[in-house]
Structure formats: structure tokens, C-alpha cells
JSON list of C-alpha atoms in Angstrom, two decimals:
[
{"chain": "A", "resi": 237, "resn": "MET", "atom": "CA", "xyz": [17.79, -13.68, -15.94]},
{"chain": "A", "resi": 238, "resn": "THR", "atom": "CA", "xyz": [17.22, -15.24, -12.94]},
{"chain": "A", "resi": 239, "resn": "ASP", "atom": "CA", "xyz": [13.93, -13.54, -10.30]},
{"chain": "A", "resi": 240, "resn": "GLU", "atom": "CA", "xyz": [15.72, -12.19, -8.35]},
{"chain": "A", "resi": 241, "resn": "GLU", "atom": "CA", "xyz": [18.37, -10.12, -11.15]},
{"chain": "A", "resi": 242, "resn": "GLN", "atom": "CA", "xyz": [14.98, -9.07, -12.12]},
{"chain": "A", "resi": 243, "resn": "ARG", "atom": "CA", "xyz": [13.45, -7.80, -9.36]},
{"chain": "A", "resi": 244, "resn": "GLN", "atom": "CA", "xyz": [16.83, -5.82, -8.72]},
{"chain": "A", "resi": 245, "resn": "SER", "atom": "CA", "xyz": [16.65, -4.14, -12.83]},
{"chain": "A", "resi": 246, "resn": "LEU", "atom": "CA", "xyz": [13.12, -2.99, -11.12]},
{"chain": "A", "resi": 247, "resn": "TYR", "atom": "CA", "xyz": [14.60, -1.79, -8.12]},
{"chain": "A", "resi": 248, "resn": "PHE", "atom": "CA", "xyz": [16.89, -0.06, -10.15]},
{"chain": "A", "resi": 249, "resn": "ASN", "atom": "CA", "xyz": [14.15, 1.57, -12.09]},
{"chain": "A", "resi": 250, "resn": "LEU", "atom": "CA", "xyz": [11.82, 3.06, -9.54]},
{"chain": "A", "resi": 251, "resn": "ILE", "atom": "CA", "xyz": [15.54, 4.12, -7.76]},
{"chain": "A", "resi": 252, "resn": "ASP", "atom": "CA", "xyz": [15.76, 6.15, -11.01]},
{"chain": "A", "resi": 253, "resn": "GLU", "atom": "CA", "xyz": [12.04, 7.21, -11.15]},
{"chain": "A", "resi": 254, "resn": "LEU", "atom": "CA", "xyz": [12.68, 8.43, -7.95]},
{"chain": "A", "resi": 255, "resn": "LEU", "atom": "CA", "xyz": [16.01, 10.38, -8.49]},
{"chain": "A", "resi": 256, "resn": "ARG", "atom": "CA", "xyz": [14.10, 11.55, -11.88]},
{"chain": "A", "resi": 257, "resn": "CYS", "atom": "CA", "xyz": [11.31, 12.83, -10.75]},
{"chain": "A", "resi": 258, "resn": "PRO", "atom": "CA", "xyz": [10.06, 16.71, -8.96]},
{"chain": "A", "resi": 259, "resn": "ASN", "atom": "CA", "xyz": [10.58, 17.43, -5.81]},
{"chain": "A", "resi": 260, "resn": "GLY", "atom": "CA", "xyz": [7.42, 15.98, -3.44]},
{"chain": "A", "resi": 261, "resn": "GLN", "atom": "CA", "xyz": [6.24, 13.38, -6.22]},
{"chain": "A", "resi": 262, "resn": "GLU", "atom": "CA", "xyz": [8.42, 10.71, -4.70]},
{"chain": "A", "resi": 263, "resn": "PRO", "atom": "CA", "xyz": [5.57, 8.91, -2.37]},
{"chain": "A", "resi": 264, "resn": "GLU", "atom": "CA", "xyz": [2.90, 8.86, -5.55]},
{"chain": "A", "resi": 265, "resn": "ILE", "atom": "CA", "xyz": [5.94, 6.91, -7.39]},
{"chain": "A", "resi": 266, "resn": "LEU", "atom": "CA", "xyz": [6.30, 4.83, -4.70]},
{"chain": "A", "resi": 267, "resn": "ALA", "atom": "CA", "xyz": [2.66, 4.43, -4.07]},
{"chain": "A", "resi": 268, "resn": "SER", "atom": "CA", "xyz": [2.13, 3.29, -7.87]},
{"chain": "A", "resi": 269, "resn": "LYS", "atom": "CA", "xyz": [4.63, 0.22, -6.77]},
{"chain": "A", "resi": 270, "resn": "PRO", "atom": "CA", "xyz": [3.23, -1.67, -3.92]},
{"chain": "A", "resi": 271, "resn": "GLU", "atom": "CA", "xyz": [5.02, -4.46, -5.25]},
{"chain": "A", "resi": 272, "resn": "LEU", "atom": "CA", "xyz": [8.33, -3.17, -5.29]},
{"chain": "A", "resi": 273, "resn": "ILE", "atom": "CA", "xyz": [8.54, -1.37, -1.51]},
{"chain": "A", "resi": 274, "resn": "ASP", "atom": "CA", "xyz": [10.63, -4.12, 0.94]},
{"chain": "A", "resi": 275, "resn": "SER", "atom": "CA", "xyz": [13.59, -4.62, 2.34]},
{"chain": "A", "resi": 276, "resn": "GLY", "atom": "CA", "xyz": [15.58, -5.62, -0.96]},
{"chain": "A", "resi": 277, "resn": "LEU", "atom": "CA", "xyz": [14.42, -2.53, -1.99]},
{"chain": "A", "resi": 278, "resn": "VAL", "atom": "CA", "xyz": [15.90, -0.39, 1.05]},
{"chain": "A", "resi": 279, "resn": "GLN", "atom": "CA", "xyz": [18.76, -2.60, 0.47]},
{"chain": "A", "resi": 280, "resn": "THR", "atom": "CA", "xyz": [19.52, -1.57, -2.82]},
{"chain": "A", "resi": 281, "resn": "MET", "atom": "CA", "xyz": [18.82, 2.35, -2.31]},
{"chain": "A", "resi": 282, "resn": "LEU", "atom": "CA", "xyz": [21.44, 2.44, 0.13]},
{"chain": "A", "resi": 283, "resn": "GLN", "atom": "CA", "xyz": [24.03, 0.41, -2.13]},
{"chain": "A", "resi": 284, "resn": "VAL", "atom": "CA", "xyz": [22.98, 2.96, -4.50]},
{"chain": "A", "resi": 285, "resn": "ALA", "atom": "CA", "xyz": [23.54, 5.73, -1.82]},
{"chain": "A", "resi": 286, "resn": "THR", "atom": "CA", "xyz": [26.77, 4.46, -0.78]},
{"chain": "A", "resi": 287, "resn": "MET", "atom": "CA", "xyz": [27.92, 4.25, -5.07]},
{"chain": "A", "resi": 288, "resn": "PHE", "atom": "CA", "xyz": [26.95, 7.73, -5.39]},
{"chain": "A", "resi": 289, "resn": "ALA", "atom": "CA", "xyz": [28.64, 9.10, -2.13]},
{"chain": "A", "resi": 290, "resn": "HIS", "atom": "CA", "xyz": [32.16, 6.89, -3.72]},
{"chain": "A", "resi": 291, "resn": "GLU", "atom": "CA", "xyz": [31.31, 8.85, -6.56]},
{"chain": "A", "resi": 292, "resn": "GLY", "atom": "CA", "xyz": [30.82, 12.33, -5.62]},
{"chain": "A", "resi": 293, "resn": "ASN", "atom": "CA", "xyz": [27.15, 12.60, -5.87]},
{"chain": "A", "resi": 294, "resn": "GLN", "atom": "CA", "xyz": [26.12, 13.56, -2.16]},
{"chain": "A", "resi": 295, "resn": "ASP", "atom": "CA", "xyz": [22.93, 15.14, -3.38]},
{"chain": "A", "resi": 296, "resn": "GLY", "atom": "CA", "xyz": [21.69, 12.21, -4.92]},
{"chain": "A", "resi": 297, "resn": "ALA", "atom": "CA", "xyz": [23.07, 9.88, -2.12]},
{"chain": "A", "resi": 298, "resn": "GLN", "atom": "CA", "xyz": [22.05, 11.72, 0.71]},
{"chain": "A", "resi": 299, "resn": "PHE", "atom": "CA", "xyz": [18.08, 11.37, -0.99]},
{"chain": "A", "resi": 300, "resn": "LEU", "atom": "CA", "xyz": [18.41, 8.23, -1.54]},
{"chain": "A", "resi": 301, "resn": "PHE", "atom": "CA", "xyz": [19.83, 7.72, 2.25]},
{"chain": "A", "resi": 302, "resn": "PHE", "atom": "CA", "xyz": [16.81, 9.65, 3.38]},
{"chain": "A", "resi": 303, "resn": "VAL", "atom": "CA", "xyz": [14.10, 7.82, 1.21]},
{"chain": "A", "resi": 304, "resn": "ALA", "atom": "CA", "xyz": [15.21, 4.47, 2.39]},
{"chain": "A", "resi": 305, "resn": "ARG", "atom": "CA", "xyz": [15.50, 5.73, 6.16]},
{"chain": "A", "resi": 306, "resn": "GLU", "atom": "CA", "xyz": [12.07, 6.89, 5.91]},
{"chain": "A", "resi": 307, "resn": "LEU", "atom": "CA", "xyz": [10.97, 3.62, 4.28]},
{"chain": "A", "resi": 308, "resn": "ALA", "atom": "CA", "xyz": [12.65, 1.17, 6.46]},
{"chain": "A", "resi": 309, "resn": "LYS", "atom": "CA", "xyz": [10.94, 2.87, 9.67]},
{"chain": "A", "resi": 310, "resn": "GLU", "atom": "CA", "xyz": [7.98, 2.29, 7.40]},
{"chain": "A", "resi": 311, "resn": "LEU", "atom": "CA", "xyz": [8.71, -0.94, 6.53]},
{"chain": "A", "resi": 312, "resn": "GLY", "atom": "CA", "xyz": [9.31, -1.40, 10.50]},
{"chain": "A", "resi": 313, "resn": "LEU", "atom": "CA", "xyz": [13.07, -2.33, 9.90]},
{"chain": "A", "resi": 314, "resn": "TYR", "atom": "CA", "xyz": [14.20, 0.18, 11.00]},
{"chain": "A", "resi": 315, "resn": "PRO", "atom": "CA", "xyz": [14.13, 0.86, 15.25]},
{"chain": "A", "resi": 316, "resn": "GLU", "atom": "CA", "xyz": [12.52, 4.14, 16.28]},
{"chain": "A", "resi": 317, "resn": "VAL", "atom": "CA", "xyz": [14.32, 5.81, 18.73]},
{"chain": "A", "resi": 318, "resn": "PRO", "atom": "CA", "xyz": [12.67, 8.09, 20.96]},
{"chain": "A", "resi": 319, "resn": "ASN", "atom": "CA", "xyz": [14.17, 12.05, 21.07]},
{"chain": "A", "resi": 320, "resn": "THR", "atom": "CA", "xyz": [13.54, 12.36, 24.78]},
{"chain": "A", "resi": 321, "resn": "GLU", "atom": "CA", "xyz": [17.95, 12.65, 25.21]},
{"chain": "A", "resi": 322, "resn": "VAL", "atom": "CA", "xyz": [17.90, 15.36, 22.65]},
{"chain": "A", "resi": 323, "resn": "ALA", "atom": "CA", "xyz": [14.69, 16.90, 24.03]},
{"chain": "A", "resi": 324, "resn": "ASN", "atom": "CA", "xyz": [16.20, 17.12, 27.42]},
{"chain": "A", "resi": 325, "resn": "LYS", "atom": "CA", "xyz": [20.14, 18.76, 26.23]},
{"chain": "A", "resi": 326, "resn": "GLU", "atom": "CA", "xyz": [18.22, 21.37, 24.68]}
]
């Protein structure tokens, strides 16, 4: 197994753990594996979420898209868009 395959396997294990954990414990689980928090994890989460969406698992897909977006923001991979336009329309 290559290093990349091993890492992918670790990502899948972490995603599985996040999906099975009680609601609200996600930050603790992520904090326990800081070595896996990177763009590769975000990309893998998006791939799994897309697969879930195609299989009809909307809850799982939405959860993973949400977590991936939050991680991407934390990692600086997701541009922060100011909400000024939204606020002005209200």
C-alpha cells in the first residue's frame, strides 16, 4: 500500500467516525486527528458526499458538505464572501 493509499484509508476512517459520532462531538474527533486535517481530507469528504448524494443519502451528503466547507474555511481554502449583499437585500 502506498503512502497515498494509506492516507486515503485514514481519511475514510475519520469520515466514518464523524458520520457515526453523536451530534456535536465532531470538533473533538477532528481535534484528535490534527495530522489528517488538510486539503486532502476536504477533497475526500467532498467525494464521499457526492457519492452519498448520488445514492440518495441526502443527510449524509449535506453533513459532509457542511463539515468540508467549515474545514476548508479553517484551512484558508475557502474564500470568505462578505455578507454585505445579503444584508442589504433584507
